[in-house]
PDB file of C-alpha atoms in Angstrom:
ATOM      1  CA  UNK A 859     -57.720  16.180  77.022  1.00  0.00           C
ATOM      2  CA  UNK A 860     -55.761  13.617  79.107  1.00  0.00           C
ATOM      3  CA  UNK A 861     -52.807  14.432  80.844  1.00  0.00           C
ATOM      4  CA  UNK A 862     -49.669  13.606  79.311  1.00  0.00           C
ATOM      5  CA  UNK A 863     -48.066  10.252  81.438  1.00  0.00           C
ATOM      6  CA  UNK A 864     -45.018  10.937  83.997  1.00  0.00           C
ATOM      7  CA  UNK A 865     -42.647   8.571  83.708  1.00  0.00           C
ATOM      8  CA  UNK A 866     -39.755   7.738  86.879  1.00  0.00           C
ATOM      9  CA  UNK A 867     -36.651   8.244  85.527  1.00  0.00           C
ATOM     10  CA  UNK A 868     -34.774   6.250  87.500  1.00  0.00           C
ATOM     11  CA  UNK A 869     -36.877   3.431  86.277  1.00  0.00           C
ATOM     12  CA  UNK A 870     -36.710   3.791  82.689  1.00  0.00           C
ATOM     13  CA  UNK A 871     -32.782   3.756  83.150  1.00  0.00           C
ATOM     14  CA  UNK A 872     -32.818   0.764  85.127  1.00  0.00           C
ATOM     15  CA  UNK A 873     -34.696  -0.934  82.346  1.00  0.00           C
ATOM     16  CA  UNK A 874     -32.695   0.213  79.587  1.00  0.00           C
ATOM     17  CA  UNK A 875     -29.537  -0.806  81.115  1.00  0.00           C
ATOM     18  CA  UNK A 876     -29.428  -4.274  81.138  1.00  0.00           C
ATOM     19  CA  UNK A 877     -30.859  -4.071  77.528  1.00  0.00           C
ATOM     20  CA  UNK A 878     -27.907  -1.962  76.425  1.00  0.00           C
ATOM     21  CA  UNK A 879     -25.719  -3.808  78.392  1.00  0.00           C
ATOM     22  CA  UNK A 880     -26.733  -7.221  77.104  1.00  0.00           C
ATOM     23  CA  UNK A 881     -27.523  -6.525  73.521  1.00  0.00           C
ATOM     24  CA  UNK A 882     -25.270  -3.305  72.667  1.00  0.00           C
ATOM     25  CA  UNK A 883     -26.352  -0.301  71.047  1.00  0.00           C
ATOM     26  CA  UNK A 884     -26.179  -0.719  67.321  1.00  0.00           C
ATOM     27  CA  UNK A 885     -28.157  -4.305  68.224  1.00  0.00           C
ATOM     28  CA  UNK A 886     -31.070  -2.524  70.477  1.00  0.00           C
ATOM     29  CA  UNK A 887     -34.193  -1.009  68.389  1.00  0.00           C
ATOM     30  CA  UNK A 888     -36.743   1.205  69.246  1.00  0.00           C
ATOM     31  CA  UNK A 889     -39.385  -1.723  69.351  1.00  0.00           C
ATOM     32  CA  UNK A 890     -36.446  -3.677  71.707  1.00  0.00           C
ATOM     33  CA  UNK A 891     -36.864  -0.301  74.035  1.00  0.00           C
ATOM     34  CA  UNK A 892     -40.526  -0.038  73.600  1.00  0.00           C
ATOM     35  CA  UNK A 893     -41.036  -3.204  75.438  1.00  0.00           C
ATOM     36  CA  UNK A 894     -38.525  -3.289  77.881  1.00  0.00           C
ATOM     37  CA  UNK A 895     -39.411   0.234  79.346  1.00  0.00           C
ATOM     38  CA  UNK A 896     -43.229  -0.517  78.605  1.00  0.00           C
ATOM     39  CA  UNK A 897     -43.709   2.963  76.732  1.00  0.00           C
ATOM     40  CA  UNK A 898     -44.270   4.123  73.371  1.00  0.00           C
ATOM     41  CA  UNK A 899     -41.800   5.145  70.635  1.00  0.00           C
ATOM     42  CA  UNK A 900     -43.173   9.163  70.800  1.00  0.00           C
ATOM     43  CA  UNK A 901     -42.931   8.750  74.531  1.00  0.00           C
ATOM     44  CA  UNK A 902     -38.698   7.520  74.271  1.00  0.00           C
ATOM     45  CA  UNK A 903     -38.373  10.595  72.041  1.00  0.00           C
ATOM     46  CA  UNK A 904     -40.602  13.090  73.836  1.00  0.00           C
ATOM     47  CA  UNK A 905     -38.710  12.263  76.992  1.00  0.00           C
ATOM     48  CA  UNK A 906     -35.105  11.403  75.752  1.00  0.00           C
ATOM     49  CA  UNK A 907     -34.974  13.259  72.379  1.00  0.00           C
ATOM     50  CA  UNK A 908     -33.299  10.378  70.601  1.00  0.00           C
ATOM     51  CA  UNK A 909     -32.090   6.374  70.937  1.00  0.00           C
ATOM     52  CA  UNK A 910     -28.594   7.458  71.492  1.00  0.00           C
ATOM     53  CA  UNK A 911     -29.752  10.515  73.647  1.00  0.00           C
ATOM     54  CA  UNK A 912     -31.554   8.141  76.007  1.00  0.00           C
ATOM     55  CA  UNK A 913     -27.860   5.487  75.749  1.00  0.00           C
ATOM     56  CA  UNK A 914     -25.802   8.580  76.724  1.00  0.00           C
ATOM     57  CA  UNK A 915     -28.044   8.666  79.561  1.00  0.00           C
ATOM     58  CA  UNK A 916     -27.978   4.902  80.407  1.00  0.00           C
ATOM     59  CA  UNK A 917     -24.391   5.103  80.342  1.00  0.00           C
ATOM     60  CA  UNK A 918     -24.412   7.829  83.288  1.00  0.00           C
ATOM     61  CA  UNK A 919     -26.703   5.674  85.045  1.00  0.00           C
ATOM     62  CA  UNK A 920     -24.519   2.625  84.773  1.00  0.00           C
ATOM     63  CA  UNK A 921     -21.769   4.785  85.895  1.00  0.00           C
ATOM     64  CA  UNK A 922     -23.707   5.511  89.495  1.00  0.00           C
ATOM     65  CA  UNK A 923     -25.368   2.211  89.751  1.00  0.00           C
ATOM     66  CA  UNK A 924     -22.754  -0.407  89.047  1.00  0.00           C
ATOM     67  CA  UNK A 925     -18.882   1.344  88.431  1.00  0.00           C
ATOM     68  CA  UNK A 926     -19.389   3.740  91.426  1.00  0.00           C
ATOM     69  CA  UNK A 927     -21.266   1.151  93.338  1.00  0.00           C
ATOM     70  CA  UNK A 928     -18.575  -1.685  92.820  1.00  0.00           C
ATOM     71  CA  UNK A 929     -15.730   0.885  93.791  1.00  0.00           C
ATOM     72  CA  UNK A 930     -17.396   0.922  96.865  1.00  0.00           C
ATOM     73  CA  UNK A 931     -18.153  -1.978  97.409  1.00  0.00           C
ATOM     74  CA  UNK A 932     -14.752  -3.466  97.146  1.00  0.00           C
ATOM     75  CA  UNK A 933     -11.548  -0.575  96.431  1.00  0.00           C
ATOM     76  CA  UNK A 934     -12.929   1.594  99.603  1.00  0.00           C
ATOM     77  CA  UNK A 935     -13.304  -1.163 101.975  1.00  0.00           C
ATOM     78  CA  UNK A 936     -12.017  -1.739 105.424  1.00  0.00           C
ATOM     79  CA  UNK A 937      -9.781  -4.527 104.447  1.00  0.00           C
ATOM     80  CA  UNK A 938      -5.802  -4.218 103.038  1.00  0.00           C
ATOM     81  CA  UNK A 939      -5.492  -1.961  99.792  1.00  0.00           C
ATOM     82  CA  UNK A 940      -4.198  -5.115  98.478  1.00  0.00           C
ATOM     83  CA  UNK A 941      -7.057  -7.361  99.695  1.00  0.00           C
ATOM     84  CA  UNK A 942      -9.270  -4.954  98.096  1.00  0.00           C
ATOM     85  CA  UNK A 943      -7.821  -5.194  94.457  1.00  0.00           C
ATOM     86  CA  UNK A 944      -7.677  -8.596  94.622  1.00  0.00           C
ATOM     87  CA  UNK A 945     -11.667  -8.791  96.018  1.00  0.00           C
ATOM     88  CA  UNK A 946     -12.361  -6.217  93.056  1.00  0.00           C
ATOM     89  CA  UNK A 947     -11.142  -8.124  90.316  1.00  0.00           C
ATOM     90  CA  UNK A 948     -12.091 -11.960  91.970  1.00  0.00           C
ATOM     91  CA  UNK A 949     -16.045 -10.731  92.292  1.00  0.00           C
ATOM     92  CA  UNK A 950     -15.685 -10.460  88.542  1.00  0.00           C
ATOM     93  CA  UNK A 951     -15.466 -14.341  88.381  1.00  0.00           C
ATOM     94  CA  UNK A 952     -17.112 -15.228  91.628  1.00  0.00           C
ATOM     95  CA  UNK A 953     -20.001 -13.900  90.602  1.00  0.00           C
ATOM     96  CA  UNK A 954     -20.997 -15.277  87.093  1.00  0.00           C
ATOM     97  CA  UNK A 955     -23.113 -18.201  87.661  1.00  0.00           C
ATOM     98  CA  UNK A 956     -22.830 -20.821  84.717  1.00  0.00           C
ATOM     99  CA  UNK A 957     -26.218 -20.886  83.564  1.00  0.00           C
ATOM    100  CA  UNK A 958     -26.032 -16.636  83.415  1.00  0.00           C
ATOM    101  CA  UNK A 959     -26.178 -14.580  80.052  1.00  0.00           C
ATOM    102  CA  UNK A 960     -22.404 -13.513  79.776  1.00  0.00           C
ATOM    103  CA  UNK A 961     -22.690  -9.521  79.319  1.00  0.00           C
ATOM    104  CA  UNK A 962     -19.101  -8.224  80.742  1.00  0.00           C
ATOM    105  CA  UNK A 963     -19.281  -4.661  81.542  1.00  0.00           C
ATOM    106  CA  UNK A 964     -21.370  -2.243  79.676  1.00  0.00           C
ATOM    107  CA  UNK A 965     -18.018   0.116  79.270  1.00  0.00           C
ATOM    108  CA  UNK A 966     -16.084  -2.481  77.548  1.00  0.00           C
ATOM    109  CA  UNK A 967     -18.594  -3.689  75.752  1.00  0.00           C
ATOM    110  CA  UNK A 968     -19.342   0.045  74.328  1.00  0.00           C
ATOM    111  CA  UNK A 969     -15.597   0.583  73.931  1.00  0.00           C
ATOM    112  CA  UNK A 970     -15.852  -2.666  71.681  1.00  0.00           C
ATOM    113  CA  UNK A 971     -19.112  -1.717  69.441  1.00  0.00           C
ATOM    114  CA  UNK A 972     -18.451   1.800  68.537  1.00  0.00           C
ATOM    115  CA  UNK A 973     -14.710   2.824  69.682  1.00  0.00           C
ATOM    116  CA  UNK A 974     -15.322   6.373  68.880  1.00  0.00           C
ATOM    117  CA  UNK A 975     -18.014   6.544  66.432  1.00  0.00           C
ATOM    118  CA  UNK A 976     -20.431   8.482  69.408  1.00  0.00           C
ATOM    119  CA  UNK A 977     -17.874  10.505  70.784  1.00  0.00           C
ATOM    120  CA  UNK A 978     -20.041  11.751  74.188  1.00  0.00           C
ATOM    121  CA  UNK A 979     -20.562   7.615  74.790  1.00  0.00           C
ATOM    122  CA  UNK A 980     -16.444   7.593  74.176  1.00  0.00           C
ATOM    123  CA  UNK A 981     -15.822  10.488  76.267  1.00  0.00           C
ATOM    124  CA  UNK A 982     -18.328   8.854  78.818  1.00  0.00           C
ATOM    125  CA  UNK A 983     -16.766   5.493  78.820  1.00  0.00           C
ATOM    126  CA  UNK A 984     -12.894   7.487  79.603  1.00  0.00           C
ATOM    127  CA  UNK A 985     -15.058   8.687  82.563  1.00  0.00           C
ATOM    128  CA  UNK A 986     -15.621   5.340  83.894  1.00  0.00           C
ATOM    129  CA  UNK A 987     -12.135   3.934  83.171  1.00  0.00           C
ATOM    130  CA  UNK A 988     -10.989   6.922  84.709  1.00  0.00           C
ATOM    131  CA  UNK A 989     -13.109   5.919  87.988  1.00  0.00           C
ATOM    132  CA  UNK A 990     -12.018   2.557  88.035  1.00  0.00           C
ATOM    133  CA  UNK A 991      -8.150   3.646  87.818  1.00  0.00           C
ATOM    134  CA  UNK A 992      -8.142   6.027  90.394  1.00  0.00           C
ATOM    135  CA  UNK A 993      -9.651   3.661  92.674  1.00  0.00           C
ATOM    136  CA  UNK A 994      -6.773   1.442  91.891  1.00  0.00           C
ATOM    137  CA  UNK A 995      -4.361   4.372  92.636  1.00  0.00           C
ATOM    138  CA  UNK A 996      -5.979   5.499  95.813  1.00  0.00           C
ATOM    139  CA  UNK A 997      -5.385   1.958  97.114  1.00  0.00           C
ATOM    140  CA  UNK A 998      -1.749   1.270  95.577  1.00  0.00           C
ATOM    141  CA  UNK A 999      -0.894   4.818  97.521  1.00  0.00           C
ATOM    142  CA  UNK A1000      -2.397   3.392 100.602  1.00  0.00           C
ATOM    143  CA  UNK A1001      -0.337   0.461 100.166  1.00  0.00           C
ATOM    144  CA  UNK A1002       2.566   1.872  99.268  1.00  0.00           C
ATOM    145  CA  UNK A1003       2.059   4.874 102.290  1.00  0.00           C
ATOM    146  CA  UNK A1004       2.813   1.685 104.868  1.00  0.00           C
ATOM    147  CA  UNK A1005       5.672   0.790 103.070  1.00  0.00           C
ATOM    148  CA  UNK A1006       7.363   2.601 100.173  1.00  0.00           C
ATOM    149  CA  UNK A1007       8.884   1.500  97.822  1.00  0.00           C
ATOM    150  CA  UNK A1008       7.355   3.291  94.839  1.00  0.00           C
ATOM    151  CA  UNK A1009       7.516   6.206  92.551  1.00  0.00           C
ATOM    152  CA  UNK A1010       4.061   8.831  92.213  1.00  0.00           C
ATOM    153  CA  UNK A1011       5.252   7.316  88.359  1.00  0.00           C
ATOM    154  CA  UNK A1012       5.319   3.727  88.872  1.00  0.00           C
ATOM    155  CA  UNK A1013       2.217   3.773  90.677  1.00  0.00           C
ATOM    156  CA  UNK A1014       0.478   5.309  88.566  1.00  0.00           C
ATOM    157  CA  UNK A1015       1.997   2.727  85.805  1.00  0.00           C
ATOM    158  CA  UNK A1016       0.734   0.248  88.108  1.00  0.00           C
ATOM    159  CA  UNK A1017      -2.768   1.655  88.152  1.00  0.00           C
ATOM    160  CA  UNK A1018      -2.744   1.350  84.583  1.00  0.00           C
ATOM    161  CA  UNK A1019      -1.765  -1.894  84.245  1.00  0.00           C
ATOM    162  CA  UNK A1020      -4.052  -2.953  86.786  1.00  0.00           C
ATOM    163  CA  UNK A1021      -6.978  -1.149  84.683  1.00  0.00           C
ATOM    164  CA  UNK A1022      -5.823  -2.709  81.376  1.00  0.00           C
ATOM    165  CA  UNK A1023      -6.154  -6.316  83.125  1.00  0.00           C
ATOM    166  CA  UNK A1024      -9.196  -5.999  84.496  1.00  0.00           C
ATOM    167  CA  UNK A1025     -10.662  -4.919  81.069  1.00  0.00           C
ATOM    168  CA  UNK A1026      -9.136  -8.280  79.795  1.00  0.00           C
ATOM    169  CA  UNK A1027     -10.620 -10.114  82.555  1.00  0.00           C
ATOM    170  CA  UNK A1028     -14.340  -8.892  81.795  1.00  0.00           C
ATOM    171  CA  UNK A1029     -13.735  -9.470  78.569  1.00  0.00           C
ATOM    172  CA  UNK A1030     -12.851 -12.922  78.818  1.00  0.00           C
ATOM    173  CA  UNK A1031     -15.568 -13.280  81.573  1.00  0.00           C
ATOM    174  CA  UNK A1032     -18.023 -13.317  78.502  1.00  0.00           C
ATOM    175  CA  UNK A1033     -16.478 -16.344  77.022  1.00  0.00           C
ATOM    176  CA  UNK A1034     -16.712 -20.045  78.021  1.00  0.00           C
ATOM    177  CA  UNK A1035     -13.280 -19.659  80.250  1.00  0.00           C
ATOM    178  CA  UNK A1036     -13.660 -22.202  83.195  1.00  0.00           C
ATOM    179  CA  UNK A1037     -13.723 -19.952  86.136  1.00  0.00           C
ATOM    180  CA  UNK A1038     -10.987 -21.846  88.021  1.00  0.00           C
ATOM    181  CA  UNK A1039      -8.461 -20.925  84.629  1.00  0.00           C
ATOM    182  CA  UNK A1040      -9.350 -17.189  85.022  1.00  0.00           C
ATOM    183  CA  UNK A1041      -8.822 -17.290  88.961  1.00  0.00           C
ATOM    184  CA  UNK A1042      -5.765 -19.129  88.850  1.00  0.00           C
ATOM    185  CA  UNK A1043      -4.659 -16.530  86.079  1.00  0.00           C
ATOM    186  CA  UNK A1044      -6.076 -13.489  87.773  1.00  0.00           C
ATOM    187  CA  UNK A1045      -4.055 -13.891  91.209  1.00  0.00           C
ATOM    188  CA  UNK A1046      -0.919 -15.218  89.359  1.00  0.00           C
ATOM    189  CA  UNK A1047      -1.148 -11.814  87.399  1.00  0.00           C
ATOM    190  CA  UNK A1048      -1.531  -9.548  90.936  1.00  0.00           C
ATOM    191  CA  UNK A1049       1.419 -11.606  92.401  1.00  0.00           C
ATOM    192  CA  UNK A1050       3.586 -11.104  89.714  1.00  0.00           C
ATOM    193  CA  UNK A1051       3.075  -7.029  90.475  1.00  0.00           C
ATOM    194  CA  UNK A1052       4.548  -7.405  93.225  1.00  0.00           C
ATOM    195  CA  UNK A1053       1.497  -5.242  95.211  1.00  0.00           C
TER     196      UNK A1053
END
């Protein structure tokens, strides 16, 4: 009898990401998965359980490999808190390249398909706003611990704010903006915080 086939976790996630991520869950079939991950139906279910079992799971692994990794990358560097927010949300339109599928952030675009119709994915998405917001606040306190001028409250209004534009920002990412509009919007929008 031949040995059932281990599959690498870590791989099948990073292949059903950018699936998920580009096509949305309602949109992505079994067959879509199939290929993509280069396994068979019985072998999704055997290992995941279900489609949306194996999304909750691609979720978590977007949540590691690309929220975590951008906070990072950008709201925990070296440079000025205020630097940093401003690198965070810039690298947003710096790096779409024109002739790139448009695919925003796999959060958003979750948020947008099913609102609250999977409520682990919804409660999984709050996670990952969540992230993204206290980054914000751990650098607005860092900014505002050098000089300070601002409430525990009004930073953390702030942080909001901040969060709320940025979701606009990769939402509008995925449209046919010119970059140059949503740069020119994007710092006027930081300035007029008054960071």
């Amino acid at each position: 009898m031949p040995r059932p086939r281990k599959y690498n976790n870590t791989d099948l996630l990073n292949k059903s990401m950018p699936l998920f991520w580009e096509k949305g869950y309602g949109n992505t079939s079994i067959k879509d998965l199939e290929k993509a991950l280069n396994i068979t139906a019985p072998s999704i279910y055997h290992a995941y359980g279900s489609k949306e079992s194996l999304f909750l799971k691609t979720i978590d692994h977007y949540l590691i490999q690309v929220v975590e990794q951008r906070i990072n990358q950008y709201l925990k560097s070296p440079s000025t808190p205020i630097e940093n927010i401003k690198s965070f949300f810039l690298s947003v339109i710096e790096q779409a390249k024109p002739d790139d599928v448009k695919i925003g952030c796999l959060l958003t675009n979750t948020a947008t398909e099913l609102g609250v119709s999977i409520p682990e994915a919804s409660r999984k998405i709050q996670q990952g706003l969540d992230m993204i917001k206290s980054a914000f606040h751990h650098e607005l306190v860092r900014a505002n611990d050098n000089q300070p001028i601002r409430t525990d409250d009004e930073l953390e209004e702030t942080a909001s704010t901040l969060l709320m534009s940025y979701q606009g920002l990769l939402v509008l990412s995925r449209l046919d903006y010119s970059s140059d509009v949503l740069k020119q919007s994007t710092l006027s929008m930081l300035n007029k915080l008054e960071l």
